[in-house]
């Protein structure tokens, strides 16, 4: 078995509406950048994080497609699907593959091409992450499900729409400094409040965008990295990870306002990495909607129950706060090409821990970072902890 | 690390047109049977083999859906997609998870619900396994791609349609004795020849059916199996495995008549299991179309190049032949619920090696069995070798 696992190469495309670039080309671009970053030209296997390429672009079999087009040779290659947590799950499956000892150098790419579909169809395909028979069939969209949770959170703890808007403001403030972000424009609470309702109380600017993008990481062991001559300043350790599911349909939850799957996943990850929330220098959480950022901070143990939104009000989530989140813009501003998001988070955590984050959004002396990726309305959640080597 | 990996429980639904049973119910049925077979009530994680639930039933996030509905608790759960090899890949990912040491008892379920779609749509969704931009877009269906290969094989080596029909005849002869098979009716070469062309020279009876089904296996280590009290007569070792991709689009192949991915996957699996083709008592190959059975036998090293169809002509592929294949009916007669097929193969291999195959199709004294699962037109192939403990 391999005991210690590290990331030695990362790459990504800018997130955006890539009308002239296909899914395969996005994936290949991210892969070649990651291989170039690590200085290697060969990997043992490929994991592809992707949610819904069948629906979006009529293409399954992404493992073969991407390994073939990236020129990786006749390696094992599969797609990992866990709704919007597909990327995070793919990273963790890549780590497992290295731990198994069967593969020494594993490539993980997350990719999603969403803009080839009509916007109304994109909304429909995203709702496949919910319970098709018990939710989707009755006309509830994915946005509507999140709106229900947001309303309940506001009513229960006395927050306003303005309070939750602060998560979007923070994401845009950081995204504005990230050349790979889709939205590079700072916004104010007013911007959010003036944006149209898409499912009351959720406004357009509470939500992450439909977009395209790909990100890739290369996972191996320190022994193998030495053998391949990857310089040590590229290394970042995968120190801990956890993953858990919760009921797929929201109505069956014990508590609408607890991301139980995130709690369980985080506990596992903290234990494996021997750290507590206070040891962590930044958190890339899954702010597909602002409400999910608040609930995530609570489930991760960063805030007490009902206090997640307080961290935003108190300014603690900014780069210079106690708990910086969405340091590269998060899903809201960097963008959320769904199956790619978890891998973008891994790339961003790696850059932060190497000290290679862009000016103004580098977390000073970052030693430990956490990424959290949500599939469905909290039904499939991954937590991964990265540490500077 | 865990070194030796065994299967300790298997379960499956009959394959058929399950109009009144949903995907989740099929999966849960197979899972509960497998857990009952092993006599356990708890697993550490779930892998779901499935190709295209998003397209067929508008449902992604199958890991959460199925773990939730099967009552497995807040475990890690993802879907593995490798087109029609999704099931075989899911079994191998389950083995890797156990080898990683992170999980001791892993459940793998393969499931596909195809009959909820219109037949013309099913044909379309299956074509997502090919290259959407370079094949599907131009109007070539998946059946048509296989027909091209079949015609070229016949022309190159001088075989007739009747010769290839023998693979279907053998599959039905065995399937007739398998209570879980979709088609329990023996057929003759005449039956195949009189069936309509669906893509010349491919006839309806050269092709596996559109259908529904689910199969499950439980994977663990001998140490854990002892601890859980699973009787030793349930154990079957996963002795070797390999997986490889080839070009996704047929036009880019070095040689249309060589399943290179199967060759590479088989070499790895043979090496890992320390066996050669002659040591293997039965082969469950991927006969989605009769031509694929012939090419598979060649790629696995059972027949020389161009001689795969000879084995059928010489009667060597029957239960009492030297190289029994499709002992439970194969994809042709047991049925091919695409993402479930690789797990059905694992279940069937386990039953053969336990000596629990139905009367008339038990391979006498079977000690080693091989399963081979193909995604795309040979673009993503898994080979797994099982051994009696």
XYZ file of C-alpha atoms in Angstrom, chain A:
389
model
C 0.000 0.000 0.000
C 0.916 3.606 -0.448
C 0.507 5.556 2.791
C 0.984 9.196 2.011
C -0.640 10.784 -0.960
C 0.285 14.097 -2.570
C -0.821 16.324 -5.393
C 2.057 17.180 -7.726
C 0.408 18.943 -10.629
C -2.609 21.122 -11.242
C -4.233 22.751 -14.257
C -7.480 24.447 -15.183
C -9.269 26.374 -17.878
C -10.866 29.726 -17.144
C -14.524 29.203 -16.226
C -16.972 30.805 -18.620
C -19.288 30.345 -21.561
C -16.932 28.526 -23.899
C -19.075 28.544 -27.014
C -16.207 27.504 -29.279
C -14.622 24.824 -27.116
C -16.055 21.323 -26.686
C -16.066 19.237 -23.498
C -13.166 17.127 -24.714
C -11.064 20.169 -25.555
C -11.690 21.761 -22.161
C -10.691 18.533 -20.429
C -7.573 18.109 -22.537
C -6.485 21.702 -21.855
C -6.734 21.223 -18.084
C -4.963 17.847 -18.291
C -2.044 19.094 -20.361
C -1.567 22.042 -18.009
C -1.525 19.711 -14.988
C 0.972 17.352 -16.624
C 3.094 20.296 -17.620
C 2.918 21.658 -14.068
C 4.157 18.329 -12.678
C 6.621 17.875 -15.509
C 5.408 14.372 -16.336
C 4.142 12.844 -19.566
C 2.527 9.621 -18.397
C -0.104 8.583 -15.875
C -1.404 5.185 -14.745
C -5.129 5.921 -14.787
C -7.766 8.594 -15.235
C -10.821 9.549 -13.186
C -13.276 11.976 -14.749
C -15.607 13.976 -12.506
C -18.722 14.888 -14.454
C -22.384 15.094 -13.621
C -24.519 15.028 -16.735
C -22.658 14.950 -20.053
C -25.257 12.505 -21.390
C -27.960 15.127 -21.023
C -25.887 18.217 -21.795
C -23.977 17.000 -24.855
C -25.269 13.474 -25.624
C -21.939 11.940 -24.654
C -21.251 9.212 -22.076
C -18.090 7.067 -21.872
C -16.076 10.134 -20.841
C -13.237 8.009 -19.460
C -12.433 6.616 -22.897
C -13.224 9.889 -24.679
C -10.915 12.052 -22.613
C -8.062 9.562 -22.126
C -8.126 9.018 -25.892
C -8.177 12.709 -26.853
C -5.548 13.630 -24.282
C -3.274 10.943 -25.714
C -2.909 9.130 -22.410
C -2.650 5.681 -23.973
C -4.548 2.499 -23.127
C -4.992 3.208 -19.421
C -7.969 2.489 -17.137
C -10.385 5.442 -17.212
C -13.860 5.935 -15.753
C -16.307 8.692 -14.986
C -17.352 9.362 -11.395
C -20.807 10.830 -10.834
C -22.105 12.215 -7.560
C -24.217 15.067 -8.969
C -22.514 18.436 -8.257
C -20.046 16.628 -5.979
C -18.731 14.537 -8.886
C -15.442 16.443 -8.939
C -14.821 16.108 -5.210
C -15.700 12.424 -5.355
C -13.394 11.908 -8.335
C -10.477 13.432 -6.403
C -11.180 11.076 -3.506
C -11.442 8.041 -5.814
C -8.113 9.077 -7.294
C -6.581 9.139 -3.824
C -8.051 5.693 -3.104
C -6.567 4.347 -6.329
C -3.101 5.472 -5.217
C -3.666 4.094 -1.700
C -4.670 0.740 -3.223
C -1.160 0.350 -4.571
C -2.518 -0.666 -7.980
C -1.763 2.714 -9.523
C 1.044 5.115 -8.653
C 0.253 8.196 -10.708
C -3.412 9.046 -11.064
C -4.907 11.875 -13.072
C -8.236 13.374 -12.052
C -10.065 15.772 -14.314
C -13.386 17.437 -13.591
C -15.260 18.809 -16.570
C -18.702 20.064 -17.444
C -19.999 21.679 -20.644
C -23.349 23.198 -19.738
C -23.837 25.992 -22.256
C -24.526 23.726 -25.231
C -27.996 23.110 -23.757
C -30.884 25.595 -23.759
C -30.986 27.393 -20.393
C -34.368 25.822 -19.575
C -32.937 22.378 -20.287
C -29.892 23.110 -18.117
C -32.258 23.795 -15.210
C -33.977 20.498 -15.916
C -30.738 18.495 -16.103
C -29.487 19.989 -12.835
C -32.707 18.864 -11.164
C -31.663 15.251 -11.891
C -29.532 15.668 -8.754
C -32.729 15.757 -6.712
C -35.212 12.895 -6.371
C -36.744 12.568 -9.855
C -39.826 10.679 -8.703
C -40.532 12.502 -5.431
C -39.347 16.026 -6.217
C -38.623 16.765 -9.897
C -41.754 15.013 -11.146
C -43.902 17.374 -9.068
C -42.360 20.439 -10.641
C -39.864 21.471 -7.979
C -36.652 22.717 -9.561
C -33.285 22.523 -7.879
C -33.333 26.270 -7.318
C -36.765 25.991 -5.677
C -35.514 23.339 -3.247
C -32.689 25.638 -2.165
C -35.129 28.527 -1.876
C -37.252 26.484 0.561
C -34.201 25.873 2.729
C -33.164 29.536 2.551
C -36.621 30.765 3.599
C -36.704 28.309 6.500
C -33.211 29.372 7.631
C -34.151 33.056 7.536
C -37.391 32.421 9.436
C -35.773 30.171 12.025
C -32.789 32.358 12.883
C -34.020 35.821 11.945
C -31.665 36.540 9.049
C -32.526 38.806 6.137
C -31.878 38.421 2.434
C -29.245 41.123 2.833
C -27.393 38.972 5.382
C -27.125 36.036 3.000
C -26.164 38.329 0.124
C -22.873 38.941 1.944
C -21.655 35.497 0.860
C -22.075 36.520 -2.780
C -20.333 39.839 -2.131
C -17.343 38.049 -0.568
C -17.164 35.537 -3.442
C -17.132 38.317 -6.030
C -14.544 40.336 -4.105
C -12.163 37.374 -4.329
C -13.190 36.226 -7.785
C -12.392 39.690 -9.123
C -8.721 38.928 -8.471
C -8.728 35.432 -9.990
C -7.933 35.371 -13.720
C -9.689 31.985 -14.011
C -12.971 33.245 -12.509
C -16.057 33.718 -14.651
C -17.133 36.929 -12.878
C -14.289 39.320 -12.222
C -16.442 42.184 -10.987
C -16.891 43.139 -7.336
C -20.528 43.538 -6.300
C -22.391 45.039 -3.334
C -25.334 43.878 -1.276
C -27.397 46.235 -3.403
C -26.374 44.392 -6.585
C -27.688 41.168 -5.106
C -30.885 42.770 -3.802
C -31.637 44.366 -7.159
C -31.168 41.124 -9.095
C -34.379 39.315 -10.062
C -35.931 36.607 -7.907
C -35.456 33.168 -9.447
C -37.253 31.371 -6.606
C -38.265 33.638 -3.733
C -36.267 34.412 -1.539
C -33.444 33.298 -3.849
C -32.250 35.932 -6.310
C -30.102 35.542 -9.401
C -27.056 36.783 -7.481
C -27.541 34.246 -4.695
C -26.965 31.544 -7.308
C -23.907 30.226 -9.105
C -23.929 30.424 -12.909
C -24.465 27.860 -15.660
C -21.036 27.630 -17.295
C -18.243 25.508 -18.760
C -14.850 24.553 -17.420
C -12.339 21.837 -16.596
C -9.749 21.372 -13.865
C -7.197 18.617 -13.304
C -4.920 17.336 -10.548
C -2.220 14.677 -10.552
C -2.048 12.461 -7.479
C 0.863 10.253 -6.463
C 3.128 9.277 -3.563
C 6.207 11.136 -2.308
C 8.379 8.168 -3.364
C 7.044 8.227 -6.890
C 7.232 12.029 -7.075
C 10.936 11.856 -6.163
C 11.497 9.151 -8.758
C 9.788 11.300 -11.388
C 11.777 14.353 -10.321
C 8.794 16.534 -9.410
C 10.278 19.459 -7.423
C 9.163 19.462 -3.801
C 7.688 22.953 -3.993
C 4.939 21.491 -6.166
C 3.868 18.949 -3.532
C 0.731 19.338 -1.473
C -0.464 16.551 0.799
C -3.989 15.150 0.781
C -4.118 14.923 4.557
C -7.659 13.771 5.165
C -10.920 13.026 3.467
C -14.473 11.967 4.172
C -17.645 11.485 2.195
C -21.217 10.715 3.130
C -24.724 10.678 1.744
C -27.980 11.903 3.235
C -31.583 11.284 2.132
C -31.837 12.257 -1.516
C -35.162 13.938 -1.047
C -35.411 16.939 1.180
C -38.746 15.989 2.759
C -37.125 12.937 4.375
C -34.420 14.924 6.217
C -34.324 14.765 9.988
C -33.556 18.470 10.008
C -33.781 20.733 6.958
C -31.114 23.045 8.334
C -28.385 20.517 9.116
C -26.088 19.238 6.371
C -25.675 15.925 8.140
C -23.630 14.428 5.300
C -21.153 17.326 5.562
C -20.898 16.845 9.322
C -20.101 13.151 8.984
C -17.707 13.707 6.080
C -15.917 16.501 7.958
C -15.543 14.462 11.143
C -13.866 11.683 9.146
C -11.598 14.133 7.339
C -10.586 15.993 10.510
C -9.771 12.715 12.254
C -7.712 11.441 9.344
C -5.773 14.721 9.071
C -5.484 15.160 12.863
C -6.801 18.708 12.720
C -9.722 20.755 14.018
C -11.597 23.572 12.280
C -9.448 26.161 14.090
C -6.292 24.702 12.493
C -7.596 25.353 9.007
C -6.474 28.456 7.149
C -9.153 28.619 4.443
C -12.342 26.851 3.440
C -13.545 26.331 -0.112
C -17.196 25.521 0.547
C -19.974 24.716 -1.885
C -21.822 28.030 -2.338
C -23.982 26.930 -5.274
C -26.492 29.148 -3.452
C -25.607 31.591 -0.671
C -27.674 29.578 1.823
C -25.438 26.547 1.233
C -22.366 28.544 2.279
C -24.026 29.376 5.610
C -25.141 25.803 6.276
C -21.754 24.430 5.223
C -19.848 26.563 7.734
C -22.119 25.196 10.449
C -21.794 21.562 9.357
C -18.013 21.889 9.163
C -17.925 23.049 12.774
C -16.652 26.519 11.889
C -19.818 28.157 13.199
C -22.419 26.975 15.689
C -25.821 25.961 14.401
C -27.693 29.018 13.188
C -24.545 31.175 13.276
C -23.124 30.466 9.797
C -24.458 33.718 8.349
C -23.069 35.637 11.343
C -19.535 34.904 10.121
C -20.350 36.787 6.937
C -21.920 39.689 8.865
C -18.858 39.928 11.091
C -16.492 39.972 8.122
C -14.752 36.789 9.222
C -15.005 35.085 5.830
C -12.797 37.571 3.977
C -9.182 36.758 3.051
C -7.995 38.653 6.150
C -10.730 37.227 8.400
C -10.428 34.286 10.774
C -12.196 31.945 8.372
C -11.513 32.930 4.761
C -13.865 31.182 2.353
C -14.174 31.097 -1.443
C -10.693 32.530 -1.748
C -10.734 32.280 -5.558
C -14.351 33.311 -5.970
C -16.162 30.118 -5.002
C -18.950 28.650 -7.090
C -20.661 32.045 -7.220
C -17.878 34.045 -8.885
C -15.270 31.564 -10.126
C -18.234 29.646 -11.544
C -19.809 26.218 -11.088
C -19.340 23.886 -14.060
C -20.990 21.284 -11.877
C -18.925 18.097 -12.241
C -15.704 20.131 -12.421
C -16.228 22.190 -9.271
C -14.711 19.733 -6.783
C -11.547 19.524 -8.862
C -11.362 23.341 -9.188
C -11.483 23.435 -5.388
C -8.568 20.970 -5.185
C -6.569 23.029 -7.680
C -7.266 26.233 -5.756
C -6.349 24.653 -2.421
C -3.096 23.429 -3.952
C -2.236 26.893 -5.287
C -2.999 28.501 -1.900
C -0.791 26.003 -0.062
C 2.034 26.440 -2.553
C 1.745 30.198 -2.092
C 0.856 30.584 -5.760
C -2.566 32.195 -5.387
C -3.039 35.497 -7.257
C -2.148 38.806 -5.657
C -4.656 39.999 -3.087
C -6.278 36.600 -2.547
C -3.299 34.616 -1.277
C -4.060 33.544 2.284
C -0.850 34.505 4.162
C 1.193 31.493 5.296
C -1.590 29.038 4.496
C -0.675 25.606 5.838
C -3.948 23.700 5.843
C -6.984 24.127 3.601
C -10.343 22.395 3.365
C -12.623 21.845 0.382
C -16.246 20.801 0.612
C -18.323 19.772 -2.390
C -22.082 19.152 -2.298
C -24.161 16.939 -4.597
C -27.932 17.309 -4.604
C -29.575 19.360 -1.871
C -26.951 18.148 0.596
C -27.432 14.476 -0.306
C -23.872 13.598 -1.316
C -21.021 15.560 0.248
C -17.242 15.310 0.121
C -14.767 16.982 2.451
C -11.044 16.924 1.690
C -8.208 18.468 3.688
C -4.944 19.546 2.065
C -1.684 20.373 3.823
C 1.512 22.133 2.794
C 4.400 19.634 2.618
